[in-house]
Amino acid sequence: ETIAAALAADTGSTPRGVRRAPIQLITQSDAPGCLVELGSLSNPDQAGQLASAEYQDKVARGLANGLQQLAGEE
């Protein structure tokens, strides 16, 4: 929820919720992790947005802010 909220704040996107699933990439790792879906390349609007350097910077900032908030909570 923390990462989703930070991404929404920095990108202006609407959070679509956080879901939990037994994804092998995460369950088989000794380190904590999460999978973040940023959009769909099959959607032309989202593909254009994902290709934008400006949007990529916003996403990177949102992920960094969310991770920093999580690190501060522990």
Coordinates of N, CA and C in Angstrom, one line a residue:
E1 N 0.8 -1.2 0.0 CA 0.0 0.0 0.0 C 0.9 1.3 0.0
T2 N 2.0 1.2 0.7 CA 2.9 2.4 0.8 C 3.5 2.7 -0.6
I3 N 3.9 1.7 -1.3 CA 4.5 1.9 -2.6 C 3.4 2.4 -3.6
A4 N 2.3 1.8 -3.5 CA 1.2 2.2 -4.4 C 0.8 3.6 -4.2
A5 N 0.7 4.0 -2.9 CA 0.3 5.4 -2.6 C 1.4 6.4 -3.1
A6 N 2.7 6.1 -2.9 CA 3.7 6.9 -3.4 C 3.7 7.1 -4.9
L7 N 3.5 5.9 -5.6 CA 3.4 6.0 -7.1 C 2.3 6.8 -7.5
A8 N 1.1 6.7 -6.9 CA 0.0 7.5 -7.3 C 0.3 9.0 -7.0
A9 N 0.9 9.3 -5.9 CA 1.2 10.7 -5.6 C 2.2 11.3 -6.6
D10 N 3.2 10.6 -7.0 CA 4.2 11.1 -7.9 C 3.8 11.1 -9.4
T11 N 3.0 10.1 -9.8 CA 2.6 10.0 -11.2 C 1.2 10.6 -11.5
G12 N 0.4 10.9 -10.5 CA -0.9 11.3 -10.7 C -1.9 10.3 -11.1
S13 N -1.5 9.0 -11.0 CA -2.3 7.9 -11.5 C -3.3 7.5 -10.3
T14 N -4.3 6.8 -10.7 CA -5.3 6.3 -9.7 C -4.9 4.9 -9.3
P15 N -4.6 4.6 -8.0 CA -4.3 3.3 -7.6 C -5.4 2.3 -7.9
R16 N -5.1 1.1 -8.4 CA -6.1 0.1 -8.7 C -6.1 -1.0 -7.7
G17 N -5.5 -0.7 -6.5 CA -5.5 -1.7 -5.4 C -4.2 -2.5 -5.4
V18 N -4.1 -3.1 -4.2 CA -2.9 -4.0 -4.0 C -3.5 -5.4 -3.8
R19 N -2.9 -6.3 -4.6 CA -3.3 -7.7 -4.5 C -2.2 -8.6 -4.1
R20 N -2.5 -9.6 -3.3 CA -1.5 -10.6 -2.9 C -1.6 -11.9 -3.6
A21 N -0.5 -12.5 -4.1 CA -0.6 -13.7 -4.8 C 0.7 -14.5 -4.6
P22 N 0.7 -15.8 -4.6 CA 1.9 -16.6 -4.4 C 2.8 -16.6 -5.6
I23 N 3.4 -15.5 -6.0 CA 4.2 -15.4 -7.2 C 5.6 -16.0 -6.8
Q24 N 6.0 -16.9 -7.6 CA 7.3 -17.7 -7.4 C 8.5 -16.7 -7.2
L25 N 8.5 -15.7 -8.1 CA 9.7 -14.8 -8.0 C 9.8 -14.2 -6.6
I26 N 8.7 -14.0 -5.9 CA 8.7 -13.4 -4.6 C 8.8 -14.5 -3.5
T27 N 8.0 -15.6 -3.7 CA 8.0 -16.6 -2.6 C 9.3 -17.4 -2.5
Q28 N 10.0 -17.5 -3.6 CA 11.2 -18.3 -3.6 C 12.5 -17.5 -3.2
S29 N 12.3 -16.2 -2.9 CA 13.4 -15.3 -2.6 C 13.5 -15.2 -1.1
D30 N 14.8 -15.0 -0.6 CA 15.0 -14.8 0.8 C 14.8 -13.3 1.1
A31 N 14.8 -12.5 0.1 CA 14.6 -11.0 0.3 C 13.2 -10.6 0.2
P32 N 12.8 -9.6 0.9 CA 11.4 -9.1 0.7 C 11.3 -8.5 -0.8
G33 N 10.1 -8.6 -1.3 CA 9.9 -8.1 -2.7 C 8.5 -7.8 -3.0
C34 N 8.3 -7.1 -4.1 CA 6.9 -6.9 -4.6 C 7.0 -6.7 -6.1
L35 N 5.9 -7.0 -6.7 CA 5.8 -6.8 -8.2 C 4.9 -5.6 -8.4
V36 N 5.4 -4.7 -9.2 CA 4.6 -3.5 -9.5 C 4.3 -3.4 -11.0
E37 N 3.0 -3.4 -11.3 CA 2.5 -3.3 -12.7 C 2.3 -1.8 -12.9
L38 N 2.9 -1.3 -13.9 CA 2.9 0.1 -14.2 C 1.9 0.5 -15.4
G39 N 1.5 -0.5 -16.1 CA 0.6 -0.3 -17.3 C 0.7 -1.5 -18.2
S40 N 0.1 -1.4 -19.3 CA 0.0 -2.4 -20.3 C 0.5 -1.9 -21.7
L41 N 1.5 -2.6 -22.2 CA 2.0 -2.2 -23.5 C 1.0 -2.4 -24.7
S42 N 0.0 -3.3 -24.4 CA -1.0 -3.5 -25.4 C -2.1 -2.4 -25.5
N43 N -2.0 -1.5 -24.5 CA -2.9 -0.3 -24.5 C -2.1 0.8 -25.0
P44 N -2.5 1.4 -26.2 CA -1.8 2.4 -26.9 C -1.5 3.6 -26.0
D45 N -2.5 4.1 -25.2 CA -2.3 5.2 -24.4 C -1.3 5.0 -23.3
Q46 N -1.4 3.8 -22.6 CA -0.4 3.4 -21.6 C 1.0 3.2 -22.2
A47 N 1.0 2.6 -23.3 CA 2.3 2.3 -24.0 C 3.1 3.6 -24.3
G48 N 2.3 4.6 -24.7 CA 2.9 5.9 -25.0 C 3.4 6.6 -23.7
Q49 N 2.6 6.5 -22.7 CA 3.0 7.0 -21.4 C 4.2 6.3 -20.8
L50 N 4.3 5.0 -20.9 CA 5.4 4.2 -20.4 C 6.7 4.5 -21.2
A51 N 6.6 4.9 -22.5 CA 7.7 5.3 -23.3 C 8.3 6.7 -23.0
S52 N 7.5 7.5 -22.3 CA 7.9 8.8 -22.0 C 8.9 8.9 -20.9
A53 N 10.0 9.6 -21.2 CA 11.1 9.8 -20.2 C 10.6 10.5 -19.0
E54 N 9.7 11.5 -19.2 CA 9.1 12.2 -18.1 C 8.3 11.3 -17.2
Y55 N 7.5 10.4 -17.7 CA 6.7 9.5 -16.9 C 7.6 8.5 -16.2
Q56 N 8.6 8.0 -16.9 CA 9.6 7.1 -16.3 C 10.3 7.8 -15.1
D57 N 10.6 9.0 -15.2 CA 11.2 9.7 -14.0 C 10.2 9.8 -12.9
K58 N 8.9 10.1 -13.2 CA 7.9 10.1 -12.1 C 7.7 8.8 -11.5
V59 N 7.8 7.7 -12.3 CA 7.7 6.3 -11.7 C 8.9 6.0 -10.8
A60 N 10.0 6.3 -11.3 CA 11.3 6.1 -10.5 C 11.2 6.9 -9.2
R61 N 10.8 8.1 -9.3 CA 10.7 8.9 -8.0 C 9.6 8.3 -7.1
G62 N 8.5 7.9 -7.6 CA 7.4 7.3 -6.8 C 7.9 6.0 -6.1
L63 N 8.6 5.1 -6.9 CA 9.1 3.9 -6.3 C 10.1 4.2 -5.2
A64 N 11.0 5.1 -5.5 CA 12.1 5.5 -4.5 C 11.4 6.1 -3.2
N65 N 10.4 6.9 -3.4 CA 9.8 7.5 -2.3 C 9.0 6.5 -1.4
G66 N 8.4 5.5 -2.1 CA 7.7 4.5 -1.4 C 8.6 3.6 -0.7
L67 N 9.7 3.2 -1.3 CA 10.7 2.4 -0.6 C 11.4 3.1 0.6
Q68 N 11.6 4.4 0.4 CA 12.2 5.2 1.6 C 11.2 5.3 2.7
Q69 N 9.9 5.4 2.4 CA 8.9 5.4 3.5 C 8.8 4.1 4.2
L70 N 8.9 3.0 3.4 CA 8.9 1.6 4.0 C 10.2 1.5 4.9
A71 N 11.3 1.9 4.4 CA 12.5 1.8 5.2 C 12.4 2.6 6.5
G72 N 11.8 3.7 6.5 CA 11.6 4.5 7.7 C 10.6 3.9 8.7
E73 N 9.7 3.0 8.2 CA 8.7 2.4 9.1 C 9.3 1.3 9.9
E74 N 10.4 0.7 9.4 CA 10.9 -0.5 10.1 C 11.8 -0.2 11.2

